[in-house]
Amino acid sequence: MSVSPIYTAHGSATGGRDGTAKVVGTDLVLNLAPPTEMGGNGNGYNPEQLFAAGYSACYIGAMKFATTQDASLPKVPSDVEVETAVGIGPRDAGGFGLKVTLAVSLPGVDKEAAERLTEAAHQLCPYSNSIRGNVEVTTEIR
């Protein structure tokens, strides 16, 4: 599969899960800390939180784009919300893996139309495409 990027983001981290991360070229610098469930003090952000926030925003963008490709899809309401839960834990095959749940709120959109829209978004969203087949993703319509 070939990708022709139209934009490339740059970030960096030092110190791993208990260091700092930054978005290159901006003033965004985040202190990192493992969550208490993983033996950390929880006094910072962790990669799973950042992935969850990015996936949420990207997925909303994919839903909006999907409506430009298929006129039968419902309009994405301005108060759309996607809350993404990213779990991390040991895999049966060894190492660690992720598990994702996308809780999608589309006020005013009936459940059947919301399901069609979220499925279309999964086909377009770069996060969904990147992890398909590697990460269990569940979508819930709220």
Short mmCIF file of C-alpha atoms in Angstrom, two decimals:
data_model
loop_
_atom_site.label_atom_id
_atom_site.label_comp_id
_atom_site.label_asym_id
_atom_site.label_seq_id
_atom_site.Cartn_x
_atom_site.Cartn_y
_atom_site.Cartn_z
CA MET A 1 0.00 0.00 0.00
CA SER A 2 1.33 3.40 -0.92
CA VAL A 3 0.56 6.68 0.85
CA SER A 4 1.33 10.11 -0.57
CA PRO A 5 1.38 12.41 2.48
CA ILE A 6 -0.07 15.89 2.08
CA TYR A 7 1.01 16.77 5.63
CA THR A 8 3.56 15.29 8.03
CA ALA A 9 3.47 15.98 11.77
CA HIS A 10 6.62 15.83 13.86
CA GLY A 11 6.84 15.00 17.53
CA SER A 12 9.54 13.84 19.85
CA ALA A 13 9.93 12.37 23.31
CA THR A 14 12.75 12.03 25.79
CA GLY A 15 12.85 9.77 28.81
CA GLY A 16 10.13 7.38 27.65
CA ARG A 17 6.90 7.03 29.61
CA ASP A 18 8.25 9.19 32.44
CA GLY A 19 9.88 11.92 30.38
CA THR A 20 8.55 14.66 28.13
CA ALA A 21 6.95 14.81 24.72
CA LYS A 22 6.64 17.74 22.39
CA VAL A 23 5.15 18.70 19.08
CA VAL A 24 8.07 19.91 16.99
CA GLY A 25 7.73 23.50 15.81
CA THR A 26 5.20 24.46 18.50
CA ASP A 27 5.29 25.35 22.16
CA LEU A 28 3.36 22.21 23.19
CA VAL A 29 5.47 20.24 25.66
CA LEU A 30 3.85 17.58 27.84
CA ASN A 31 5.18 15.92 30.97
CA LEU A 32 4.76 12.16 30.67
CA ALA A 33 4.06 9.70 33.47
CA PRO A 34 2.85 6.13 33.53
CA PRO A 35 -0.65 5.72 34.98
CA THR A 36 -0.90 4.41 38.52
CA GLU A 37 -2.24 1.11 37.13
CA MET A 38 1.16 0.63 35.47
CA GLY A 39 3.20 1.57 38.54
CA GLY A 40 3.52 5.28 37.84
CA ASN A 41 2.46 8.29 39.84
CA GLY A 42 -0.04 9.44 37.20
CA ASN A 43 1.28 13.01 37.38
CA GLY A 44 1.50 13.52 33.65
CA TYR A 45 0.10 12.32 30.37
CA ASN A 46 0.68 8.95 28.77
CA PRO A 47 0.86 7.78 25.15
CA GLU A 48 -2.53 6.05 25.35
CA GLN A 49 -4.25 9.30 26.37
CA LEU A 50 -2.62 11.15 23.50
CA PHE A 51 -3.60 8.39 21.05
CA ALA A 52 -7.19 8.50 22.36
CA ALA A 53 -7.46 12.27 21.87
CA GLY A 54 -5.95 12.11 18.39
CA TYR A 55 -8.15 9.20 17.32
CA SER A 56 -11.27 11.03 18.58
CA ALA A 57 -10.51 14.17 16.57
CA CYS A 58 -9.45 12.28 13.46
CA TYR A 59 -12.55 10.05 13.56
CA ILE A 60 -14.86 13.08 13.65
CA GLY A 61 -12.99 14.45 10.64
CA ALA A 62 -13.49 11.11 8.86
CA MET A 63 -17.24 11.21 9.56
CA LYS A 64 -17.45 14.73 8.14
CA PHE A 65 -15.46 13.75 5.07
CA ALA A 66 -17.61 10.65 4.55
CA THR A 67 -20.68 12.86 4.15
CA THR A 68 -18.98 14.65 1.24
CA GLN A 69 -18.46 11.30 -0.49
CA ASP A 70 -21.94 9.84 0.08
CA ALA A 71 -24.99 12.13 0.06
CA SER A 72 -27.13 9.42 1.69
CA LEU A 73 -25.18 9.75 4.95
CA PRO A 74 -26.58 12.04 7.63
CA LYS A 75 -25.02 15.42 8.32
CA VAL A 76 -22.62 15.41 11.25
CA PRO A 77 -24.14 17.61 13.98
CA SER A 78 -22.02 20.46 15.33
CA ASP A 79 -22.18 18.94 18.83
CA VAL A 80 -20.80 15.56 17.72
CA GLU A 81 -18.58 13.91 20.32
CA VAL A 82 -16.32 10.88 20.18
CA GLU A 83 -14.92 9.60 23.44
CA THR A 84 -12.15 7.12 22.78
CA ALA A 85 -10.94 4.63 25.38
CA VAL A 86 -7.53 3.11 24.70
CA GLY A 87 -6.63 0.15 26.89
CA ILE A 88 -3.14 -1.28 27.09
CA GLY A 89 -2.16 -4.67 28.44
CA PRO A 90 -0.31 -7.91 27.84
CA ARG A 91 -1.10 -9.88 24.67
CA ASP A 92 -1.61 -13.64 24.59
CA ALA A 93 1.15 -13.79 21.95
CA GLY A 94 3.56 -11.85 24.17
CA GLY A 95 4.40 -8.19 24.46
CA PHE A 96 1.72 -5.57 24.90
CA GLY A 97 -1.24 -4.54 22.80
CA LEU A 98 -4.05 -2.02 22.63
CA LYS A 99 -7.84 -2.30 22.71
CA VAL A 100 -9.98 0.65 21.58
CA THR A 101 -13.59 1.65 22.14
CA LEU A 102 -15.06 4.62 20.27
CA ALA A 103 -18.21 5.98 21.96
CA VAL A 104 -19.89 8.17 19.34
CA SER A 105 -22.56 10.73 20.17
CA LEU A 106 -24.44 12.12 17.15
CA PRO A 107 -27.34 14.12 18.63
CA GLY A 108 -30.41 14.10 16.39
CA VAL A 109 -29.16 11.24 14.19
CA ASP A 110 -31.11 7.98 14.39
CA LYS A 111 -29.21 4.82 15.28
CA GLU A 112 -29.33 3.18 11.83
CA ALA A 113 -28.01 6.31 10.10
CA ALA A 114 -25.37 6.74 12.82
CA GLU A 115 -24.19 3.16 12.28
CA ARG A 116 -23.85 3.73 8.53
CA LEU A 117 -21.92 6.95 9.16
CA THR A 118 -19.55 5.40 11.68
CA GLU A 119 -18.85 2.44 9.39
CA ALA A 120 -18.08 4.81 6.52
CA ALA A 121 -15.75 6.76 8.83
CA HIS A 122 -13.86 3.57 9.74
CA GLN A 123 -13.10 3.02 6.06
CA LEU A 124 -11.65 6.54 5.71
CA CYS A 125 -10.04 7.33 9.07
CA PRO A 126 -6.25 6.96 8.98
CA TYR A 127 -6.21 5.81 12.62
CA SER A 128 -8.75 3.06 11.87
CA ASN A 129 -6.86 2.06 8.73
CA SER A 130 -3.52 2.01 10.55
CA ILE A 131 -4.62 -0.35 13.30
CA ARG A 132 -7.11 -2.52 11.39
CA GLY A 133 -6.28 -6.19 11.92
CA ASN A 134 -3.90 -5.39 14.77
CA VAL A 135 -6.12 -3.75 17.38
CA GLU A 136 -9.64 -4.68 18.46
CA VAL A 137 -11.85 -1.63 17.88
CA THR A 138 -15.44 -1.44 19.12
CA THR A 139 -17.79 1.37 18.16
CA GLU A 140 -20.70 2.28 20.41
CA ILE A 141 -23.46 4.69 19.37
CA ARG A 142 -24.66 6.77 22.30
#
